[in-house]
Tab-separated table of C-alpha atoms and ligand atoms in Angstrom:
chain	number	residue	atom	x	y	z
E	1	MET	CA	8.257	31.313	20.219
E	2	PRO	CA	11.015	32.933	18.253
E	3	GLY	CA	9.603	35.026	15.455
E	4	GLY	CA	9.140	33.438	12.002
E	5	THR	CA	9.489	29.848	13.341
E	6	PHE	CA	6.204	28.894	11.865
E	7	ALA	CA	6.442	31.041	8.650
E	8	ALA	CA	8.109	28.261	6.698
E	9	PRO	CA	6.025	25.401	5.637
E	10	SER	CA	8.223	22.858	7.489
E	11	TRP	CA	9.324	21.938	10.999
E	12	ASN	CA	12.940	22.527	10.323
E	13	ALA	CA	13.228	25.912	12.031
E	14	PHE	CA	11.274	24.786	14.962
E	15	MET	CA	13.485	21.631	15.244
E	16	ALA	CA	16.616	23.864	15.194
E	17	HIS	CA	15.566	25.501	18.392
E	18	GLY	CA	16.143	22.336	20.354
E	19	PRO	CA	14.651	20.043	23.015
E	20	ALA	CA	13.774	22.604	25.647
E	21	LEU	CA	11.528	24.449	23.170
E	22	TRP	CA	10.161	21.131	21.730
E	23	ALA	CA	8.924	20.270	25.274
E	24	ALA	CA	7.482	23.678	26.047
E	25	PHE	CA	5.617	23.894	22.846
E	26	ARG	CA	4.144	20.344	23.277
E	27	GLU	CA	2.911	21.192	26.704
E	28	GLU	CA	1.357	24.583	25.470
E	29	LEU	CA	-0.293	22.754	22.574
E	30	ALA	CA	-1.682	19.874	24.731
E	31	ALA	CA	-3.192	22.357	27.123
E	32	LEU	CA	-4.831	24.316	24.294
E	33	LEU	CA	-6.290	21.217	22.682
E	34	ALA	CA	-7.407	19.598	25.854
E	35	GLU	CA	-11.156	19.039	26.332
E	36	GLY	CA	-12.536	21.928	28.390
E	37	ALA	CA	-9.599	24.229	27.724
E	38	ALA	CA	-10.307	27.898	28.362
E	39	GLN	CA	-9.331	28.887	24.871
E	40	GLN	CA	-11.465	26.353	23.231
E	41	ALA	CA	-13.771	28.715	21.579
E	42	GLU	CA	-10.695	30.634	20.180
E	43	VAL	CA	-9.007	27.438	18.976
E	44	ALA	CA	-11.942	25.381	17.491
E	45	PRO	CA	-12.418	27.771	14.226
E	46	HIS	CA	-8.752	26.910	13.290
E	47	LEU	CA	-9.034	23.187	13.453
E	48	VAL	CA	-9.585	21.232	10.283
E	49	PRO	CA	-10.838	17.614	10.164
E	50	LEU	CA	-8.060	15.304	8.910
E	51	ALA	CA	-10.204	14.059	6.017
E	52	ASP	CA	-10.492	17.658	4.668
E	53	ALA	CA	-6.950	18.424	4.865
E	54	ALA	CA	-4.291	18.001	2.089
E	55	LEU	CA	-1.049	16.960	4.089
E	56	HIS	CA	2.216	18.095	2.861
E	57	MET	CA	5.930	17.044	3.689
E	58	PRO	CA	6.229	17.804	7.499
E	59	PHE	CA	9.902	18.843	6.988
E	60	SER	CA	12.482	19.511	4.305
E	61	VAL	CA	14.803	16.440	4.180
E	62	THR	CA	18.264	17.554	4.547
E	63	GLU	CA	20.088	14.208	3.912
E	64	TYR	CA	18.710	10.626	4.144
E	65	THR	CA	20.515	7.449	5.328
E	66	ASP	CA	18.929	4.073	5.236
E	67	PHE	CA	20.110	1.157	7.561
E	68	TYR	CA	19.789	-2.610	7.534
E	69	ALA	CA	19.054	-3.366	11.212
E	70	ALA	CA	16.281	-5.913	11.748
E	71	LYS	CA	17.778	-9.324	12.182
E	72	ASN	CA	14.895	-11.341	10.569
E	73	HIS	CA	14.969	-9.085	7.449
E	74	ALA	CA	18.809	-9.334	7.174
E	75	PHE	CA	18.738	-13.036	7.520
E	76	ASN	CA	15.912	-13.556	5.127
E	77	VAL	CA	17.438	-11.209	2.369
E	78	GLY	CA	20.886	-12.610	3.018
E	79	THR	CA	19.640	-16.325	2.654
E	80	MET	CA	18.107	-15.359	-0.688
E	81	PHE	CA	21.141	-13.506	-2.067
E	82	ARG	CA	24.016	-15.421	-0.618
E	83	GLY	CA	22.635	-18.725	1.060
E	84	PRO	CA	21.861	-19.500	4.745
E	85	GLU	CA	25.592	-19.914	5.675
E	86	ASN	CA	26.573	-16.449	4.615
E	87	ALA	CA	23.162	-14.790	5.284
E	88	LEU	CA	24.385	-12.363	7.958
E	89	PRO	CA	27.434	-10.395	6.897
E	90	PRO	CA	30.261	-10.774	9.388
E	91	ASN	CA	29.939	-7.195	10.580
E	92	TRP	CA	26.209	-7.297	11.114
E	93	LEU	CA	26.241	-8.027	14.784
E	94	SER	CA	28.777	-5.318	15.345
E	95	ILE	CA	27.946	-2.463	13.153
E	96	PRO	CA	24.500	-0.934	12.397
E	97	ILE	CA	25.105	-1.163	8.584
E	98	GLY	CA	23.760	1.660	6.451
E	99	TYR	CA	24.141	3.430	3.069
E	100	ASN	CA	23.748	7.022	2.014
E	101	GLY	CA	20.528	7.581	0.230
E	102	ARG	CA	19.052	10.296	-1.599
E	103	ALA	CA	17.017	13.110	0.115
E	104	SER	CA	15.620	14.081	-3.186
E	105	SER	CA	13.871	10.823	-3.414
E	106	VAL	CA	11.529	11.335	-0.238
E	107	VAL	CA	8.064	12.075	-1.111
E	108	ILE	CA	4.792	12.442	1.061
E	109	SER	CA	2.181	9.905	1.554
E	110	GLY	CA	-0.300	9.843	-1.449
E	111	SER	CA	2.374	10.535	-4.103
E	112	GLU	CA	2.362	8.309	-7.116
E	113	VAL	CA	5.440	6.389	-7.610
E	114	ARG	CA	6.529	5.391	-11.214
E	115	ARG	CA	8.000	1.970	-11.802
E	116	PRO	CA	11.542	2.406	-12.594
E	117	TRP	CA	13.775	1.310	-15.487
E	118	GLY	CA	17.178	0.047	-14.824
E	119	GLN	CA	19.901	-2.355	-15.645
E	120	LEU	CA	18.567	-5.905	-14.991
E	121	LYS	CA	20.520	-9.234	-15.347
E	122	ALA	CA	18.819	-12.558	-14.908
E	123	PRO	CA	21.093	-15.076	-13.060
E	124	ASP	CA	21.408	-17.246	-16.202
E	125	ALA	CA	21.950	-14.318	-18.651
E	126	GLU	CA	25.395	-13.394	-19.782
E	127	LEU	CA	24.795	-9.732	-20.113
E	128	PRO	CA	22.399	-7.100	-18.547
E	129	ARG	CA	19.567	-5.469	-20.427
E	130	PHE	CA	17.767	-2.038	-19.826
E	131	ALA	CA	14.171	-2.544	-18.966
E	132	PRO	CA	11.491	-1.715	-16.506
E	133	SER	CA	11.993	-3.364	-13.089
E	134	GLU	CA	10.030	-6.648	-12.759
E	135	ARG	CA	10.673	-6.924	-8.976
E	136	PHE	CA	9.571	-3.713	-7.637
E	137	ASP	CA	9.055	-3.854	-3.882
E	138	ILE	CA	8.293	-2.200	-0.629
E	139	GLU	CA	10.259	-1.855	2.616
E	140	LEU	CA	8.336	-1.243	5.695
E	141	GLU	CA	10.469	1.073	7.826
E	142	MET	CA	10.431	3.795	10.401
E	143	GLY	CA	12.139	7.054	9.681
E	144	CYS	CA	13.970	8.799	12.509
E	145	ILE	CA	14.078	12.659	12.094
E	146	VAL	CA	17.299	14.376	13.420
E	147	GLY	CA	16.363	17.682	15.086
E	148	GLN	CA	19.754	18.883	16.260
E	149	PRO	CA	23.051	19.151	14.552
E	150	SER	CA	26.360	17.437	15.460
E	151	THR	CA	29.945	18.224	14.491
E	152	GLY	CA	31.830	15.268	16.037
E	153	PRO	CA	31.151	11.804	17.494
E	154	VAL	CA	28.255	11.617	19.995
E	155	THR	CA	27.214	9.116	22.494
E	156	VAL	CA	24.057	7.111	22.295
E	157	ALA	CA	22.543	9.366	24.987
E	158	GLU	CA	23.503	12.434	23.100
E	159	ALA	CA	22.041	10.942	19.987
E	160	GLU	CA	18.783	10.329	21.856
E	161	ALA	CA	18.536	14.067	22.685
E	162	MET	CA	19.147	14.820	19.028
E	163	ILE	CA	16.047	12.779	17.796
E	164	PHE	CA	12.970	15.236	17.003
E	165	GLY	CA	10.597	12.318	16.065
E	166	TYR	CA	9.511	9.504	13.932
E	167	VAL	CA	7.554	8.904	10.805
E	168	LEU	CA	6.511	5.732	8.883
E	169	MET	CA	8.694	5.115	5.829
E	170	ASN	CA	8.374	2.982	2.714
E	171	ASP	CA	11.758	2.468	0.906
E	172	TRP	CA	10.555	1.421	-2.391
E	173	SER	CA	13.142	-0.964	-3.851
E	174	ALA	CA	13.793	-2.458	-7.311
E	175	ARG	CA	15.091	-5.914	-6.353
E	176	ASP	CA	16.265	-7.001	-9.838
E	177	ILE	CA	18.262	-3.628	-10.199
E	178	GLN	CA	19.638	-4.179	-6.563
E	179	ALA	CA	20.776	-7.780	-7.263
E	180	TRP	CA	22.873	-6.643	-10.197
E	181	GLU	CA	24.239	-3.451	-8.790
E	182	TYR	CA	24.802	-3.918	-5.121
E	183	MET	CA	28.329	-5.516	-5.109
E	184	PRO	CA	30.644	-3.971	-3.715
E	185	LEU	CA	29.222	-0.481	-2.666
E	186	GLY	CA	25.676	-1.393	-1.865
E	187	PRO	CA	22.211	-0.139	-3.250
E	188	PHE	CA	22.252	2.707	-5.638
E	189	GLN	CA	19.633	3.132	-8.361
E	190	SER	CA	17.473	0.304	-6.867
E	191	LYS	CA	16.642	2.612	-3.895
E	192	ALA	CA	16.560	6.018	-5.624
E	193	THR	CA	13.151	5.934	-7.147
E	194	ALA	CA	11.162	7.101	-4.105
E	195	THR	CA	10.846	6.759	-0.579
E	196	THR	CA	7.328	7.538	0.936
E	197	ILE	CA	6.806	9.014	4.404
E	198	SER	CA	3.724	9.723	6.595
E	199	PRO	CA	2.767	13.230	7.047
E	200	TRP	CA	3.230	13.979	10.510
E	201	ILE	CA	6.204	13.449	12.998
E	202	VAL	CA	5.594	11.759	16.162
E	203	THR	CA	7.883	12.931	18.968
E	204	PRO	CA	9.712	10.723	21.539
E	205	ALA	CA	7.830	12.538	24.267
E	206	ALA	CA	4.646	11.037	22.867
E	207	LEU	CA	6.142	7.559	22.425
E	208	GLU	CA	7.720	7.626	26.139
E	209	PRO	CA	5.198	5.138	27.489
E	210	PHE	CA	5.902	2.528	24.778
E	211	ARG	CA	9.749	2.407	25.281
E	212	VAL	CA	11.162	-1.110	24.991
E	213	PRO	CA	14.605	-2.572	25.152
E	214	THR	CA	16.499	-3.918	22.052
E	215	PRO	CA	16.755	-7.556	21.924
E	216	PRO	CA	19.653	-9.398	23.875
E	217	ARG	CA	23.076	-8.874	22.220
E	218	GLU	CA	24.367	-11.937	20.383
E	219	ARG	CA	27.784	-10.463	20.269
E	220	GLU	CA	28.935	-7.837	22.862
E	221	LEU	CA	28.795	-4.300	21.274
E	222	LEU	CA	31.878	-1.938	21.286
E	223	PRO	CA	31.232	0.517	24.232
E	224	TYR	CA	30.285	3.462	22.214
E	225	LEU	CA	27.038	1.640	21.105
E	226	ASP	CA	25.949	0.821	24.570
E	227	GLU	CA	22.390	2.054	25.358
E	228	PRO	CA	21.817	4.010	28.662
E	229	ARG	CA	18.246	2.946	28.609
E	230	PRO	CA	15.760	0.999	26.452
E	231	GLY	CA	15.926	2.532	22.940
E	232	LEU	CA	13.015	0.985	20.973
E	233	PHE	CA	9.229	1.646	21.025
E	234	ASP	CA	6.303	-0.651	20.923
E	235	ILE	CA	4.654	0.483	17.769
E	236	ASP	CA	2.287	-1.798	15.840
E	237	LEU	CA	2.907	-1.675	12.113
E	238	GLU	CA	1.152	-3.112	9.042
E	239	VAL	CA	1.351	-3.238	5.336
E	240	GLY	CA	-1.839	-3.258	3.037
E	241	LEU	CA	-2.107	-3.747	-0.709
E	242	THR	CA	-5.130	-2.600	-2.745
E	243	PRO	CA	-5.195	-3.571	-6.406
E	244	GLU	CA	-6.791	-1.049	-8.897
E	245	GLY	CA	-10.564	-1.021	-8.229
E	246	GLY	CA	-10.203	-3.696	-5.568
E	247	THR	CA	-10.385	-4.073	-1.842
E	248	GLU	CA	-7.444	-3.934	0.585
E	249	THR	CA	-5.519	-6.998	1.900
E	250	VAL	CA	-3.448	-6.662	4.901
E	251	LEU	CA	-0.188	-8.513	3.941
E	252	SER	CA	1.671	-8.336	7.036
E	253	ARG	CA	1.746	-7.109	10.726
E	254	THR	CA	4.883	-6.427	12.666
E	255	ASN	CA	6.293	-4.181	15.297
E	256	TYR	CA	9.060	-1.600	15.557
E	257	ARG	CA	10.484	-3.558	18.584
E	258	GLU	CA	11.747	-6.207	16.036
E	259	MET	CA	14.798	-3.871	15.475
E	260	TYR	CA	18.238	-5.149	16.444
E	261	TYR	CA	19.589	-1.556	16.700
E	262	SER	CA	17.687	1.522	17.813
E	263	ALA	CA	17.726	4.807	15.910
E	264	ALA	CA	19.784	6.448	18.711
E	265	GLN	CA	22.432	3.613	18.256
E	266	GLN	CA	22.471	4.155	14.542
E	267	LEU	CA	22.689	7.907	14.896
E	268	ALA	CA	25.675	7.512	17.242
E	269	HIS	CA	27.515	5.157	14.832
E	270	HIS	CA	26.681	7.682	12.074
E	271	THR	CA	28.790	10.367	13.906
E	272	THR	CA	31.810	8.060	14.688
E	273	SER	CA	33.798	9.272	11.705
E	274	GLY	CA	33.046	12.842	12.544
E	275	CYS	CA	30.350	12.813	9.921
E	276	PRO	CA	28.327	16.029	10.650
E	277	MET	CA	24.700	15.513	11.272
E	278	ARG	CA	22.179	18.290	10.281
E	279	VAL	CA	18.702	19.387	11.224
E	280	GLY	CA	16.340	17.491	9.016
E	281	ASP	CA	18.376	14.502	8.346
E	282	MET	CA	16.341	11.227	8.138
E	283	LEU	CA	17.538	7.865	9.181
E	284	GLY	CA	15.558	4.862	7.914
E	285	SER	CA	15.456	1.992	10.445
E	286	GLY	CA	16.015	-0.780	7.872
E	287	THR	CA	13.214	-3.076	6.917
E	288	ILE	CA	11.209	-4.376	9.856
E	289	SER	CA	10.412	-8.077	9.746
E	290	GLY	CA	9.286	-10.417	12.463
E	291	ALA	CA	10.021	-14.089	12.788
E	292	SER	CA	6.891	-15.417	11.168
E	293	LYS	CA	5.838	-15.416	7.538
E	294	ASP	CA	2.958	-12.998	8.116
E	295	SER	CA	5.212	-10.462	9.894
E	296	ARG	CA	7.630	-9.755	6.997
E	297	GLY	CA	8.257	-6.015	5.806
E	298	SER	CA	8.946	-6.670	2.161
E	299	LEU	CA	7.251	-8.698	-0.621
E	300	LEU	CA	10.680	-10.157	-1.447
E	301	GLU	CA	10.481	-11.939	1.893
E	302	MET	CA	6.733	-12.653	1.923
E	303	SER	CA	7.004	-14.367	-1.623
E	304	TRP	CA	10.447	-15.696	-0.859
E	305	GLY	CA	12.080	-14.120	-3.730
E	306	GLY	CA	8.938	-14.955	-5.950
E	307	LYS	CA	9.008	-18.714	-5.152
E	308	GLU	CA	5.875	-18.400	-2.969
E	309	PRO	CA	3.656	-15.725	-4.427
E	310	VAL	CA	1.167	-14.060	-1.996
E	311	ALA	CA	-2.495	-14.949	-2.834
E	312	LEU	CA	-5.031	-12.141	-2.887
E	313	PRO	CA	-8.765	-12.560	-2.358
E	314	ASP	CA	-9.453	-11.539	-6.053
E	315	GLY	CA	-7.777	-14.728	-7.210
E	316	SER	CA	-4.650	-12.945	-8.282
E	317	SER	CA	-1.337	-13.218	-6.612
E	318	ARG	CA	1.723	-11.052	-6.021
E	319	SER	CA	5.480	-11.817	-5.813
E	320	PHE	CA	6.203	-8.122	-6.118
E	321	VAL	CA	4.172	-4.977	-6.710
E	322	ALA	CA	1.914	-4.933	-9.756
E	323	ASP	CA	1.219	-1.755	-11.790
E	324	ASN	CA	-1.679	0.365	-10.145
E	325	ASP	CA	-1.308	-1.378	-6.833
E	326	THR	CA	-1.693	0.859	-3.877
E	327	LEU	CA	0.616	-0.050	-0.969
E	328	VAL	CA	-0.023	1.494	2.382
E	329	LEU	CA	1.760	1.399	5.750
E	330	ARG	CA	0.110	2.103	8.910
E	331	GLY	CA	1.482	2.386	12.501
E	332	ALA	CA	0.185	3.027	15.969
E	333	ALA	CA	1.332	2.704	19.550
E	334	LYS	CA	-1.612	1.471	21.554
E	335	GLY	CA	-1.702	2.363	25.279
E	336	ASP	CA	-4.518	1.790	27.841
E	337	GLY	CA	-7.422	3.757	26.444
E	338	PHE	CA	-5.258	5.850	24.012
E	339	THR	CA	-3.472	5.491	20.790
E	340	ILE	CA	-0.493	7.424	19.434
E	341	GLY	CA	-1.218	7.106	15.594
E	342	PHE	CA	1.317	7.667	12.795
E	343	GLY	CA	-1.319	7.812	10.053
E	344	GLU	CA	-0.303	6.156	6.917
E	345	ALA	CA	2.421	6.118	4.213
E	346	ALA	CA	0.557	5.413	1.035
E	347	GLY	CA	1.608	5.180	-2.583
E	348	LYS	CA	0.298	3.996	-5.890
E	349	VAL	CA	2.593	2.432	-8.318
E	350	LEU	CA	2.136	3.651	-11.927
E	351	PRO	CA	3.264	1.746	-14.834
E	352	ALA	CA	6.840	2.200	-16.174
E	353	LEU	CA	7.163	4.804	-19.072
E	354	GLU	CA	7.096	3.321	-22.432
E	355	ASP	CA	10.546	4.521	-23.152
E	356	PRO	CA	12.397	6.874	-20.658
E	357	TYR	CA	14.792	8.024	-23.272
E	358	ALA	CA	12.085	8.982	-25.860
E	359	ARG	CA	12.665	12.699	-26.703
X	401	MN	MN1	15.571	0.023	3.229
């Protein structure tokens, strides 16, 4: 291992060394940690139970882009915002649509998230007002961590080799701010409050047994987006909500294989303009929703824009996140007798400040 690689409290320097070292290190670590390993006595004193560890950001986020790439989610949200005829934008079946997010907004699981203020405009109101978001929401996503840089357009196969791994990602979203601001340049302040990720990165090598193809193409893709091999993974995902002092309800269960575009396709598309990618860039998959009501990845969809609030066992209901609710995403790839766990991406929502401009 090149000197100093692990001196920094992030994986960035290690990622920069490239796939050959990633593979060699994984092999070495697996041998060290295997049951009955010769060095077990040497290693054991350095192992800490997960419950006793405070986990930190696993990497320093260089830049962050978020996509919109699960068809059920795009159709549901598009139906609510524009009606079923115009639900899918005309480019959706051709382009992995994304927007440039804020790396500064990314926080580690367990961080508290403050309900944001913003410009809100009710559909029947003439003018906007400045107020705390009343439609604060989650988005169940996977984050793809770019571990190698690029300077020009890359193929999907080259993109795949640049991917260091995956985390769970909650793209907190203020729907009322989003609805008023998103035309014509897309989400801005609605997505900039916080984005919560899980604390360790799961590598493609660990996910290899779970590789699955993207769904059948509904429109032929331009050749640069062709996948040389299946680009998704069979990863079970769920969303849990715990009210203050209450017990958790699992709101939704879905799977990463619901994506229409893979992370490698998104990364390849991201480079088509010549946009340079850098070590530590994160690409959000887009909200992952299945076809059924209990597999939706946002409260916006679960409550159908607030028209069908989700009932909780304590008698309360939710159209969006309430103050002091804790939202948690979990993910695991389940093999025959083994599980590749992602841990969780959890965050408690604190009430909005009384007056954000009080000085
Ligand atoms: Mn998102």
